[in-house]
Coordinates of C-alpha atoms in Angstrom, one line a residue:
X1 CA 0.0 0.0 -0.1
X2 CA 1.4 3.4 -0.9
X3 CA 2.6 5.8 1.8
X4 CA 2.1 9.4 1.3
X5 CA 5.5 11.3 2.1
X6 CA 4.9 14.7 0.7
X7 CA 2.1 17.2 -0.2
X8 CA 2.3 16.3 -4.0
X9 CA 2.1 12.8 -3.8
X10 CA -0.9 13.2 -1.2
X11 CA -2.7 15.5 -3.5
X12 CA -2.0 13.0 -6.8
X13 CA -3.3 9.9 -4.9
X14 CA -6.3 11.4 -3.5
X15 CA -7.5 11.7 0.2
X16 CA -6.8 8.3 1.0
X17 CA -3.5 7.0 2.7
X18 CA -4.0 3.7 0.6
X19 CA -5.3 2.9 -2.4
X20 CA -8.9 1.6 -1.6
X21 CA -10.3 -1.5 -3.2
X22 CA -13.2 -0.7 -5.2
X23 CA -14.7 -4.6 -5.0
X24 CA -14.2 -4.7 -1.3
X25 CA -16.5 -1.1 -0.7
X26 CA -19.0 -2.9 -3.0
X27 CA -19.3 -5.9 -0.9
X28 CA -19.5 -3.5 2.4
X29 CA -22.3 -1.3 0.6
X30 CA -24.2 -4.6 -0.2
X31 CA -23.8 -6.0 3.2
X32 CA -24.9 -2.9 5.1
X33 CA -27.7 -2.4 2.6
X34 CA -29.1 -5.7 3.2
X35 CA -28.9 -5.2 7.1
X36 CA -30.1 -1.5 7.4
X37 CA -33.0 -2.7 5.4
X38 CA -34.1 -5.6 7.6
X39 CA -33.7 -3.3 10.3
X40 CA -35.9 -0.6 9.0
X41 CA -38.3 -3.6 8.3
X42 CA -38.1 -4.7 11.8
X43 CA -38.5 -1.4 13.3
X44 CA -42.0 -0.7 12.0
X45 CA -42.8 -4.7 12.1
X46 CA -42.2 -4.7 15.9
X47 CA -43.1 -0.9 16.2
X48 CA -40.1 -0.7 18.3
X49 CA -40.0 3.0 18.4
X50 CA -37.2 3.7 20.9
X51 CA -35.1 1.5 18.7
X52 CA -34.5 4.5 16.5
X53 CA -30.9 5.1 17.4
X54 CA -29.7 1.7 16.0
X55 CA -31.8 1.9 12.9
X56 CA -30.4 5.5 12.4
X57 CA -26.8 3.9 12.7
X58 CA -27.7 1.2 10.4
X59 CA -28.6 3.8 7.7
X60 CA -25.6 6.0 8.5
X61 CA -23.4 3.1 7.6
X62 CA -25.4 2.0 4.8
X63 CA -25.2 5.4 3.0
X64 CA -21.3 5.8 4.3
X65 CA -20.5 2.5 2.4
X66 CA -22.5 3.3 -0.6
X67 CA -20.6 6.4 -1.1
X68 CA -17.2 4.7 -0.2
X69 CA -17.9 2.8 -3.4
X70 CA -17.6 5.3 -6.0
X71 CA -15.1 7.0 -3.5
X72 CA -12.7 4.1 -3.9
X73 CA -12.9 4.3 -7.7
X74 CA -12.4 8.3 -7.7
X75 CA -10.4 8.8 -4.5
X76 CA -9.7 12.5 -5.4
X77 CA -13.4 13.5 -5.1
X78 CA -13.8 15.4 -1.8
X79 CA -17.5 15.4 -1.3
X80 CA -17.9 11.3 -2.0
X81 CA -14.6 11.3 0.6
X82 CA -16.5 13.4 3.1
X83 CA -19.7 11.7 3.0
X84 CA -18.4 8.1 3.8
X85 CA -15.8 9.5 6.3
X86 CA -18.1 11.3 8.5
X87 CA -21.0 8.6 8.2
X88 CA -18.7 5.8 8.8
X89 CA -16.8 7.2 11.8
X90 CA -20.0 8.7 13.7
X91 CA -22.4 5.7 13.2
X92 CA -20.9 3.8 15.8
X93 CA -21.5 6.4 18.3
X94 CA -25.2 6.6 17.5
X95 CA -25.2 2.9 18.0
X96 CA -23.7 3.0 21.2
X97 CA -26.9 5.2 22.2
X98 CA -28.7 2.6 21.3
X99 CA -27.2 -0.3 23.0
X100 CA -27.6 2.0 26.3
X101 CA -31.1 2.4 25.7
X102 CA -31.6 -1.3 25.0
X103 CA -30.2 -2.1 28.3
X104 CA -32.2 0.5 30.3
X105 CA -35.1 -1.0 28.7
X106 CA -34.1 -4.6 29.8
X107 CA -33.5 -3.2 33.5
X108 CA -36.8 -1.4 33.5
X109 CA -38.7 -4.8 32.5
X110 CA -37.0 -6.9 35.4
X111 CA -39.3 -7.4 38.3
X112 CA -36.8 -6.2 41.3
X113 CA -33.8 -4.3 39.8
X114 CA -30.8 -4.4 41.7
X115 CA -30.0 -1.6 44.2
X116 CA -27.0 0.7 43.9
X117 CA -24.6 -1.2 46.0
X118 CA -24.9 -4.0 43.9
X119 CA -25.2 -2.6 40.5
X120 CA -23.0 0.3 41.1
X121 CA -25.4 2.6 39.2
X122 CA -29.2 3.7 39.8
X123 CA -31.2 1.4 37.9
X124 CA -33.4 4.2 36.7
X125 CA -30.3 6.3 35.6
X126 CA -28.4 3.9 33.5
X127 CA -29.6 5.2 30.1
X128 CA -28.9 8.8 31.2
X129 CA -25.8 8.4 32.4
X130 CA -24.3 6.5 29.5
X131 CA -26.1 8.5 26.9
X132 CA -24.7 11.7 28.1
X133 CA -21.2 9.9 27.7
X134 CA -22.2 9.0 24.2
X135 CA -23.7 12.5 23.3
X136 CA -20.4 14.4 24.5
X137 CA -18.5 11.5 22.4
X138 CA -20.5 12.2 19.2
X139 CA -20.4 15.7 19.7
X140 CA -16.6 16.1 20.0
X141 CA -16.0 13.5 17.2
X142 CA -18.4 15.5 15.1
X143 CA -16.2 18.7 15.3
X144 CA -13.3 16.5 14.7
X145 CA -14.7 15.1 11.4
X146 CA -16.0 18.5 10.5
X147 CA -12.5 20.0 10.5
X148 CA -11.0 16.9 8.7
X149 CA -13.6 17.4 6.2
X150 CA -13.0 20.9 5.7
X151 CA -9.2 20.6 5.5
X152 CA -7.6 20.6 1.9
X153 CA -5.6 17.2 1.4
X154 CA -2.4 19.0 1.8
X155 CA -3.2 20.9 5.1
X156 CA -1.6 18.8 7.4
X157 CA -1.7 20.9 10.1
X158 CA -5.6 20.9 10.2
X159 CA -5.8 17.5 9.6
X160 CA -3.6 16.9 12.7
X161 CA -5.8 19.0 14.6
X162 CA -8.9 17.3 13.4
X163 CA -7.6 14.0 14.4
X164 CA -6.8 15.0 17.7
X165 CA -10.1 16.2 18.3
X166 CA -11.7 12.8 17.1
X167 CA -9.1 11.0 19.6
X168 CA -10.6 13.1 22.6
X169 CA -14.3 12.0 21.3
X170 CA -12.7 8.6 21.1
X171 CA -11.5 8.4 24.8
X172 CA -14.6 9.8 25.9
X173 CA -16.3 6.8 24.4
X174 CA -13.8 4.0 25.4
X175 CA -14.5 5.5 29.1
X176 CA -18.0 5.2 28.7
X177 CA -17.9 1.7 27.2
X178 CA -15.5 0.4 29.7
X179 CA -17.6 1.4 32.6
X180 CA -20.8 0.3 30.9
X181 CA -19.6 -3.4 29.8
X182 CA -18.4 -3.8 33.8
X183 CA -22.1 -2.8 34.7
X184 CA -23.6 -5.1 31.9
X185 CA -21.7 -8.0 33.1
X186 CA -22.5 -7.2 36.6
X187 CA -26.2 -7.1 36.0
X188 CA -26.2 -10.1 34.3
X189 CA -24.3 -12.1 37.0
X190 CA -26.8 -10.5 39.7
X191 CA -30.0 -11.4 37.6
X192 CA -28.8 -15.1 37.3
X193 CA -30.8 -16.1 40.2
X194 CA -34.0 -14.2 39.4
X195 CA -36.9 -16.0 41.0
X196 CA -40.4 -16.6 40.2
X197 CA -42.7 -19.0 38.6
X198 CA -41.8 -20.8 35.2
X199 CA -43.3 -18.3 33.1
X200 CA -41.2 -15.4 34.6
X201 CA -38.0 -17.5 34.8
X202 CA -38.8 -17.9 30.9
X203 CA -39.3 -14.1 30.5
X204 CA -36.0 -13.6 32.7
X205 CA -34.1 -16.0 30.6
X206 CA -35.0 -13.9 27.5
X207 CA -33.9 -11.0 29.0
X208 CA -30.3 -12.4 29.9
X209 CA -29.9 -13.5 26.4
X210 CA -30.9 -9.7 24.9
X211 CA -28.4 -8.4 27.8
X212 CA -25.5 -11.1 26.4
X213 CA -26.4 -9.6 23.0
X214 CA -26.0 -6.1 24.0
X215 CA -22.6 -6.7 26.0
X216 CA -21.3 -8.4 22.8
X217 CA -22.3 -5.5 20.7
X218 CA -20.7 -3.1 23.1
X219 CA -17.2 -5.3 23.1
X220 CA -17.1 -5.2 19.3
X221 CA -17.7 -1.7 19.2
X222 CA -15.1 -1.3 21.9
X223 CA -12.7 -3.2 19.5
X224 CA -13.6 -0.6 16.8
X225 CA -12.9 2.4 19.0
X226 CA -9.6 1.1 20.1
X227 CA -8.7 0.7 16.6
X228 CA -9.6 4.2 15.8
X229 CA -7.7 5.6 18.6
X230 CA -4.7 3.7 17.7
X231 CA -5.0 4.7 13.9
X232 CA -5.5 8.6 14.8
X233 CA -2.6 8.6 17.4
X234 CA -0.3 6.7 14.9
X235 CA -0.2 9.9 12.6
X236 CA -0.7 10.0 8.8
X237 CA 2.0 7.6 7.9
X238 CA 1.2 4.8 10.5
X239 CA 0.9 1.1 9.6
X240 CA -2.9 1.2 10.8
X241 CA -3.5 4.6 8.6
X242 CA -1.7 3.5 5.6
X243 CA -3.2 -0.2 5.2
X244 CA -6.6 -0.4 4.1
X245 CA -7.1 -3.9 5.4
X246 CA -7.2 -3.0 9.0
X247 CA -10.3 -0.7 8.4
X248 CA -12.1 -3.7 7.0
X249 CA -10.9 -5.8 10.0
X250 CA -11.4 -3.8 13.0
X251 CA -14.0 -1.0 11.8
X252 CA -16.4 -2.2 9.0
X253 CA -16.7 -6.0 9.0
X254 CA -14.1 -7.8 7.7
X255 CA -11.1 -10.3 9.3
X256 CA -7.9 -10.2 8.0
X257 CA -7.2 -11.6 4.8
X258 CA -4.0 -11.3 2.5
X259 CA -5.0 -10.5 -0.9
X260 CA -3.1 -9.5 -3.9
X261 CA -4.2 -7.0 -6.2
X262 CA -3.8 -9.6 -9.0
X263 CA -6.7 -12.1 -7.7
X264 CA -10.0 -11.4 -9.2
X265 CA -12.5 -9.2 -7.4
X266 CA -15.0 -11.8 -6.3
X267 CA -12.2 -13.9 -4.9
X268 CA -11.2 -10.8 -2.8
X269 CA -14.6 -9.8 -1.8
X270 CA -16.2 -13.3 -1.1
X271 CA -12.7 -14.2 1.1
X272 CA -13.5 -11.2 3.1
X273 CA -17.2 -11.5 3.6
X274 CA -16.8 -15.0 4.9
X275 CA -14.6 -13.8 7.4
X276 CA -16.7 -10.7 8.7
X277 CA -17.1 -9.2 12.2
X278 CA -17.4 -6.0 14.3
X279 CA -19.9 -3.3 13.1
X280 CA -21.8 -5.5 10.8
X281 CA -22.1 -8.4 12.9
X282 CA -23.3 -5.9 15.9
X283 CA -26.3 -4.9 13.2
X284 CA -26.7 -8.5 12.5
X285 CA -26.8 -9.5 16.6
X286 CA -29.7 -7.2 16.7
X287 CA -31.5 -8.3 13.4
X288 CA -31.7 -12.1 15.3
X289 CA -32.0 -10.9 18.6
X290 CA -34.4 -8.0 18.4
X291 CA -35.2 -6.6 21.5
X292 CA -39.2 -6.8 20.7
X293 CA -38.7 -10.8 20.8
X294 CA -37.7 -10.4 24.5
X295 CA -39.5 -7.4 26.1
X296 CA -42.7 -5.1 25.6
X297 CA -41.5 -1.8 26.9
X298 CA -40.5 -0.7 23.2
X299 CA -42.2 2.3 22.7
X300 CA -40.8 5.7 22.9
X301 CA -41.3 5.9 26.8
X302 CA -39.7 3.5 28.9
X303 CA -42.9 2.1 30.6
X304 CA -42.5 -1.2 32.8
X305 CA -45.0 -3.6 31.1
X306 CA -44.9 -7.3 31.0
X307 CA -42.6 -9.4 28.9
X308 CA -43.8 -11.3 25.8
X309 CA -43.3 -14.6 27.4
X310 CA -45.5 -13.6 30.1
X311 CA -45.6 -12.8 33.9
X312 CA -46.3 -9.5 35.5
X313 CA -43.5 -7.5 36.4
X314 CA -43.2 -4.3 38.8
X315 CA -40.5 -1.9 39.0
X316 CA -38.3 -2.5 42.1
X317 CA -36.9 0.4 44.2
X318 CA -33.3 1.5 43.5
X319 CA -31.5 2.9 46.5

């Protein structure tokens, strides 16, 4: 992969620090379009109105990767590059908000949410606390992305400032994700022995499965955030910045697959698709483990009702 060591070469080669793969971009656009379309269908079919964050994130990724395909074919096009960069870099922050909101709905559907001394966070404030982390992170990353997007391809000082701002946003996101992962795992352990009749136990089992899906999604997005932090910290000429395969491995959807430019496009694309994960897997995870299957409080307001598996529930008092 080429490295850009001077302004003239950067301007000649385009906005990417490597030669982007057009066939892989096509595969990414197709896969994100499929999961995005299915997410929209589930959103209206189940009327899971609170789930709008994850649907919005899937749309951002879908449009971002659709724009990346022609951008890879025309790397000197600034509008295409800005579109794909901003949407792909910001979508996981919106996705994180959806994960936090889902976890809050799971807790509110629990017969007796654990007290603060056990969960370490007031149950009723789980969503506001972590969404606040996410809003701050999103805002900072948006400012950094706007600065990067407005910079000329040869304005390295402005590009570096934008990257530094994005790193701050990613750091906030990592702190929020780390704390949330601990709280989520703690809740799963505390609720393992939830008592009640057979229907209540079945409902509790469904909530735990959904909670593990949320935790799994958080871990995948956490991996992506660590990668982005390392990428921006390494600078313009770092290995992560100048090697496209890591973008597909640790951000979008593809595990590492060595390939040669001499191979056919379908061999490159299919090999990577068969080994896909991270952000794309998060969307697929919630296409399979959709919250509407396990809880009923899926409207805009977070009201405790009864789970689909049955069993009346009441909100417990948190200390």
